[in-house]
CSV table of C-alpha atoms in Angstrom, one decimal:
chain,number,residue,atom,x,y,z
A,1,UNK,CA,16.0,-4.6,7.7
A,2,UNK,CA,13.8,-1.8,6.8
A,3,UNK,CA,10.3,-2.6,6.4
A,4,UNK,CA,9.0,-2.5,3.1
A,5,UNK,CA,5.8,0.0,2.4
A,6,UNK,CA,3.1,-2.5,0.3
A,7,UNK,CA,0.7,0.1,-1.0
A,8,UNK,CA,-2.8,-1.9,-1.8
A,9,UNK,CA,-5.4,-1.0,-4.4
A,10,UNK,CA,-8.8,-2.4,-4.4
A,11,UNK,CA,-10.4,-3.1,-7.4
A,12,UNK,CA,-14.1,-1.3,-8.8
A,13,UNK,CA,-16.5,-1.2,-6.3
A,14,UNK,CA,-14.0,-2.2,-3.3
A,15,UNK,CA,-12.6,0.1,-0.4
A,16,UNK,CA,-9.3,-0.4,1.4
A,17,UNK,CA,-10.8,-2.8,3.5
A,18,UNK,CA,-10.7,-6.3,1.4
A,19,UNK,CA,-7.3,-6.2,2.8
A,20,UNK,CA,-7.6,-6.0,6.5
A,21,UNK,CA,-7.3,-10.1,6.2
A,22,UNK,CA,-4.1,-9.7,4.7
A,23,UNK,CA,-2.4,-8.5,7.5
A,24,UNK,CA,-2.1,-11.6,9.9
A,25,UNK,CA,-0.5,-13.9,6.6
A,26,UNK,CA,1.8,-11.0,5.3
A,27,UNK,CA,5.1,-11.1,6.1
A,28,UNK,CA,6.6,-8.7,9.1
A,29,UNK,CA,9.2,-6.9,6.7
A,30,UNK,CA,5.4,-5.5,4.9
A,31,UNK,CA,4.0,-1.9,6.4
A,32,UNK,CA,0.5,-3.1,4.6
A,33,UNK,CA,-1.1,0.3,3.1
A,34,UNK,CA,-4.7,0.0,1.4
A,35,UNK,CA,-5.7,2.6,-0.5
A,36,UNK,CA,-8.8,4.3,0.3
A,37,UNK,CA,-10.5,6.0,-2.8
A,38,UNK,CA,-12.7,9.2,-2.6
A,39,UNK,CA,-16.5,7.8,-2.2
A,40,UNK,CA,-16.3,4.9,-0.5
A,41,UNK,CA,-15.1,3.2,3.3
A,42,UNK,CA,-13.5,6.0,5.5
A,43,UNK,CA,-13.9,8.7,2.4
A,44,UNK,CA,-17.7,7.9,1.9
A,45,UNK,CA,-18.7,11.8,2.1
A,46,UNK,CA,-16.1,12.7,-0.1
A,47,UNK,CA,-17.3,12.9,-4.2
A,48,UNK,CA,-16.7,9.6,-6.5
A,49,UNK,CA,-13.6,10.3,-9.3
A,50,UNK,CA,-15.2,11.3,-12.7
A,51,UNK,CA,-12.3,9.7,-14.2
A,52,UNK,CA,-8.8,8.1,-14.3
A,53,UNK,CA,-6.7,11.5,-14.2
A,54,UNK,CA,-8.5,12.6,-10.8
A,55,UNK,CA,-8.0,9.2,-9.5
A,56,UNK,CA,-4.4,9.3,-10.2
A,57,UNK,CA,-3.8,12.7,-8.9
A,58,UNK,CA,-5.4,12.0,-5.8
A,59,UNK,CA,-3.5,8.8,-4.5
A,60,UNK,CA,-0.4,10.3,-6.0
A,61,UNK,CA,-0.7,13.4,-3.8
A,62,UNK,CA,-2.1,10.7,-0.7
A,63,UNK,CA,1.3,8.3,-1.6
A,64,UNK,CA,4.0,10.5,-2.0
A,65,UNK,CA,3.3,11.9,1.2
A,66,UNK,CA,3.9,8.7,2.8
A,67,UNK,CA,7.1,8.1,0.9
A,68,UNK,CA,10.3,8.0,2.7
A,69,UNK,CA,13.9,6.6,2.2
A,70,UNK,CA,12.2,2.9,3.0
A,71,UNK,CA,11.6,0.8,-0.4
A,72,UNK,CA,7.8,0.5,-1.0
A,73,UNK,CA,5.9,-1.7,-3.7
A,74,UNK,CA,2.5,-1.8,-5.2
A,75,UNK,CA,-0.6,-4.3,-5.8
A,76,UNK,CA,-3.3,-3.7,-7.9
A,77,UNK,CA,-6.3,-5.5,-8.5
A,78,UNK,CA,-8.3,-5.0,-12.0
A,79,UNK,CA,-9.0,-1.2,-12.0
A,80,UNK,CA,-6.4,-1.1,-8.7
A,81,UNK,CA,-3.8,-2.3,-10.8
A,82,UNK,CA,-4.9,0.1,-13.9
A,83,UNK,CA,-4.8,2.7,-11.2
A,84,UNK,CA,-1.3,1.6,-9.7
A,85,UNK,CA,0.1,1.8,-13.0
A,86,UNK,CA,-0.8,5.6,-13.7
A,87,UNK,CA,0.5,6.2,-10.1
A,88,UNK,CA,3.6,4.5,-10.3
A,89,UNK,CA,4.3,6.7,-13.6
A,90,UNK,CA,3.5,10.0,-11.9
A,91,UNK,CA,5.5,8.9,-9.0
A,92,UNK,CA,8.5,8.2,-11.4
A,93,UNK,CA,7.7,11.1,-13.8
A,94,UNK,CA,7.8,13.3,-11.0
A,95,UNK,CA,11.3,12.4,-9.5
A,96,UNK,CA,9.8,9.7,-6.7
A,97,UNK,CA,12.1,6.7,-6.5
A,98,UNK,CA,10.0,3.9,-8.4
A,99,UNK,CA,8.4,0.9,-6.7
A,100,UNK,CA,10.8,-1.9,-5.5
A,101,UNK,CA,8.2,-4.2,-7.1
A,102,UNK,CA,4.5,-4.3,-8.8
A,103,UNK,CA,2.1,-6.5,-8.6
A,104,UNK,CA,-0.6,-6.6,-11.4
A,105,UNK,CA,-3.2,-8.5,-10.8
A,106,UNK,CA,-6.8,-9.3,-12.9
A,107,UNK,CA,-6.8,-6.6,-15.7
A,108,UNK,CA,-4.3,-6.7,-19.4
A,109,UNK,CA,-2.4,-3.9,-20.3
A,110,UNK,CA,-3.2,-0.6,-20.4
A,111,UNK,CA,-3.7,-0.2,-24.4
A,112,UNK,CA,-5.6,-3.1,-24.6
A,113,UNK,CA,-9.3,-1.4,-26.1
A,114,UNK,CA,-12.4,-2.6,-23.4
A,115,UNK,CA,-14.9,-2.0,-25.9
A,116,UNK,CA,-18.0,-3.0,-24.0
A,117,UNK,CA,-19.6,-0.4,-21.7
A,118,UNK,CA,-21.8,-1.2,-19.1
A,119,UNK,CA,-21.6,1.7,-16.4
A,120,UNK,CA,-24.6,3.4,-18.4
A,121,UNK,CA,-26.9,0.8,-18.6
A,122,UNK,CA,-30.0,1.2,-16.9
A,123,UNK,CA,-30.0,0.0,-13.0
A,124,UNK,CA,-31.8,-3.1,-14.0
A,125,UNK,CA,-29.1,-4.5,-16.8
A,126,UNK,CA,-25.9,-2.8,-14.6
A,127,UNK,CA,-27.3,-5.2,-12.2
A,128,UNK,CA,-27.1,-8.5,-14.3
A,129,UNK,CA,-23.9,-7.6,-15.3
A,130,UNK,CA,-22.9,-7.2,-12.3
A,131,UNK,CA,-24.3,-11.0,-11.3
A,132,UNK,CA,-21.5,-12.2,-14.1
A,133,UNK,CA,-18.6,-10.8,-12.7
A,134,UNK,CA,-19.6,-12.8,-9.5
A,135,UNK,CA,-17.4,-10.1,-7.1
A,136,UNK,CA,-20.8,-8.3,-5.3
A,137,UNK,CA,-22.0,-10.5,-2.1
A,138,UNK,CA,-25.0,-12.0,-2.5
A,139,UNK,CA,-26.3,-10.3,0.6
A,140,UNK,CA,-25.4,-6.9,-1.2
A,141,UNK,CA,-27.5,-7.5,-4.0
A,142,UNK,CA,-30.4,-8.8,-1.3
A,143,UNK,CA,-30.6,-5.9,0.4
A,144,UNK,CA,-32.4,-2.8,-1.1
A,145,UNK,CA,-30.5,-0.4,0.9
A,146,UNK,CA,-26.7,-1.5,-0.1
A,147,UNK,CA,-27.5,-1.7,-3.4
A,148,UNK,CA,-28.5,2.1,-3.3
A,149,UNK,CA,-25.2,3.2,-1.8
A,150,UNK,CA,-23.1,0.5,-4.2
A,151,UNK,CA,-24.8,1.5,-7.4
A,152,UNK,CA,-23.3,4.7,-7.9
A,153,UNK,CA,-19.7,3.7,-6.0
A,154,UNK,CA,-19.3,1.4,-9.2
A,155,UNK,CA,-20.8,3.0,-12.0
A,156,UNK,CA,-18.2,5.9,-11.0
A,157,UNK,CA,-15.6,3.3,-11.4
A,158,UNK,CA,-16.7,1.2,-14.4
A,159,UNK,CA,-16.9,4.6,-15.8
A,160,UNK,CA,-13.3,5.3,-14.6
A,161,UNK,CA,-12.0,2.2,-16.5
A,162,UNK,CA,-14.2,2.0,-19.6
A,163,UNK,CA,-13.1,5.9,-20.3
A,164,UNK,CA,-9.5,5.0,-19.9
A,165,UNK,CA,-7.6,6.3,-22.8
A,166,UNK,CA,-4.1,5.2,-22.5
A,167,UNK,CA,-1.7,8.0,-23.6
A,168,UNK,CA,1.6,7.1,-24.7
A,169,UNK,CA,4.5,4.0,-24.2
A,170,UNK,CA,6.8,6.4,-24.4
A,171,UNK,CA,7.9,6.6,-21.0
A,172,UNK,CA,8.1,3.0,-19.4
A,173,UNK,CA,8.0,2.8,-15.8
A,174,UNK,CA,11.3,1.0,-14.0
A,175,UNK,CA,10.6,-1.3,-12.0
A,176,UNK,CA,9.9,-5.1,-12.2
A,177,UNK,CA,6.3,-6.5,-12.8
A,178,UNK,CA,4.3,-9.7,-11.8
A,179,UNK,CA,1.0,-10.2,-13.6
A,180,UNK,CA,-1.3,-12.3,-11.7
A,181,UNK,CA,-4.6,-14.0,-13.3
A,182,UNK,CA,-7.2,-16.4,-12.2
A,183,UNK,CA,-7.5,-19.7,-14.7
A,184,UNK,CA,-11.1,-18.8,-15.5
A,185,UNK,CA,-10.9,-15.3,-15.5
A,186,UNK,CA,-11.4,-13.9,-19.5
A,187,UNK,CA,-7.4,-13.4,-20.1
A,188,UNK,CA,-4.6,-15.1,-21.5
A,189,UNK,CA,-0.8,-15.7,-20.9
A,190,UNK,CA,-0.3,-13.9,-24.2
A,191,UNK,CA,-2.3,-10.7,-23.5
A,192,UNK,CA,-0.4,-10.4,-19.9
A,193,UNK,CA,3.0,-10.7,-21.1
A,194,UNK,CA,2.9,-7.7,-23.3
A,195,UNK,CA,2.8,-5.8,-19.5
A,196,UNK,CA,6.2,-6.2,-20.1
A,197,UNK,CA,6.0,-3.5,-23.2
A,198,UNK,CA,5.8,-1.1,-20.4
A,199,UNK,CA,8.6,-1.5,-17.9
A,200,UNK,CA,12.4,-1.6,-18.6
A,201,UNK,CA,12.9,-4.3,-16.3
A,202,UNK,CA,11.6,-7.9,-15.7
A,203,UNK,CA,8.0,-9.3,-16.2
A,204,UNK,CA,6.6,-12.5,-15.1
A,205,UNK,CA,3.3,-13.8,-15.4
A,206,UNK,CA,1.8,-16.2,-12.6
A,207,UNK,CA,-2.0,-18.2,-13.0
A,208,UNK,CA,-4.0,-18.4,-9.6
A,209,UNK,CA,-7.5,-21.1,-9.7
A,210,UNK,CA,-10.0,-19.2,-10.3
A,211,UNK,CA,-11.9,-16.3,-11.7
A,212,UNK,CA,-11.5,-12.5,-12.1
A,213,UNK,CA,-11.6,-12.6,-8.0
A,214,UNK,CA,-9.2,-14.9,-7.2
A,215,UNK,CA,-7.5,-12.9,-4.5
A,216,UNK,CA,-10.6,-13.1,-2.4
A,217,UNK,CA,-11.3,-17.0,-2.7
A,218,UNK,CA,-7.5,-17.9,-2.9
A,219,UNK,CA,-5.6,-15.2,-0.6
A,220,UNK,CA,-3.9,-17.0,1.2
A,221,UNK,CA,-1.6,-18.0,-1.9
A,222,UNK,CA,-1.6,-15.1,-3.3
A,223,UNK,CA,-0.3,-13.9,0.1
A,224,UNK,CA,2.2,-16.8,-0.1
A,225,UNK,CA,3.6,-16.1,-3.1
A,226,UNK,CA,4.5,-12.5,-2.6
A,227,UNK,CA,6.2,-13.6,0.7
A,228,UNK,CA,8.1,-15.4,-1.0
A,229,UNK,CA,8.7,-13.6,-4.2
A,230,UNK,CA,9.9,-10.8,-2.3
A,231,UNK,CA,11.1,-11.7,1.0
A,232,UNK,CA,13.4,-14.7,-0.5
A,233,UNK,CA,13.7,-13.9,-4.0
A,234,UNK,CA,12.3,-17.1,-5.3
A,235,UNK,CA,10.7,-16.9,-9.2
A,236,UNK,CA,7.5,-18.6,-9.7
A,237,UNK,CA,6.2,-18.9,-13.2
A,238,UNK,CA,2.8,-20.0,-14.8
């Protein structure tokens, strides 16, 4: 068996790195790829997108030439899986078989209005908000120095997503979508399962324990579940 290509996108804020610990658990039939965006990790000289359609043309150039005959999939995480999404139509837009399977994780569909705005704020209120969404280390926010750097990684990308304009249903993507959530996290069943407005194939939705970051505290079984869901076949539902 071929291995499969499992193209990672971090959510605002992260690099390619969160999932260096995925590795070990994944299964052996995964080629793990984080994506690295402009600005941060390995591409830290490189300019912060100023919005979603530079993010989307970048990675789209940096996937598609790392696509082969091999089936690949995707997982996103909050603005990751916004991201994936625009990908994954340009890929299919653009004649690029689509993705064997996506994985949504953390963020409702792309029409859905996000009507507060917070990446303009002054550094002192960005900062409490950032204390709510509970996904910045404690020792980041601690030290003077990282908070410098991380500041303007993540207003770039709350900018990216509060920005987003979605432009049209008309053209679904093709391939089958799993919506993941955390219990706690500010989402419900309902508002997921109308991901599956834009596919032509399958959606399912799956609850993790947890908040917005669920993948971080619970990995593991998220990491379980797509083993399974892929490698065997099996359906999980809420």
């Amino acid at each position: 068996m071929n291995k499969i290509t499992f193209f990672c996108f971090p959510y605002a804020g992260g690099s390619g790195s969160i999932f260096h610990e995925w590795k070990k658990p994944l299964s052996a039939n995964f080629d793990l790829k984080p994506i690295h965006y402009a600005g941060r990790g390995k591409r830290f000289n490189e300019p912060c997108y100023n919005d979603m359609d530079e993010a989307v043309t970048d990675i789209y150039k940096l996937i598609s030439s790392q696509l082969d005959d091999n089936d690949y999939m995707f997982f996103g995480h909050s603005m990751g899986g916004l991201i994936a999404y625009e990908v994954c139509r340009k890929l299919i837009e653009n004649g690029y078989k689509p993705p064997l399977h996506m994985f949504i994780s953390g963020i409702k569909p792309p029409d859905m209005i996000r009507m507060r705005k917070i990446h303009n704020l002054p550094d002192s209120k960005f900062r409490k908000e950032l204390k709510k969404l509970n996904g910045t280390p404690r020792e980041v926010f601690e030290n003077k120095q990282l908070m410098d750097i991380f500041i303007p990684i993540l207003r770039s990308d709350f900018k990216l997503i509060e920005e987003y304009k979605f432009k049209s249903i008309n053209s679904k993507i093709t391939s089958n979508i799993t919506v993941m959530y955390g219990a706690e996290d500010n989402m419900t069943r309902e508002e997921l399962m109308r991901w599956s407005d834009f596919t032509t194939e399958k959606t399912q939705i799956y609850r993790f324990q947890g908040g917005h970051f669920f993948i971080n505290d619970k990995f593991f079984e998220v990491i379980d579940y797509i083993n399974q869901k892929i490698i065997r076949g099996e359906d999980y539902y809420e």
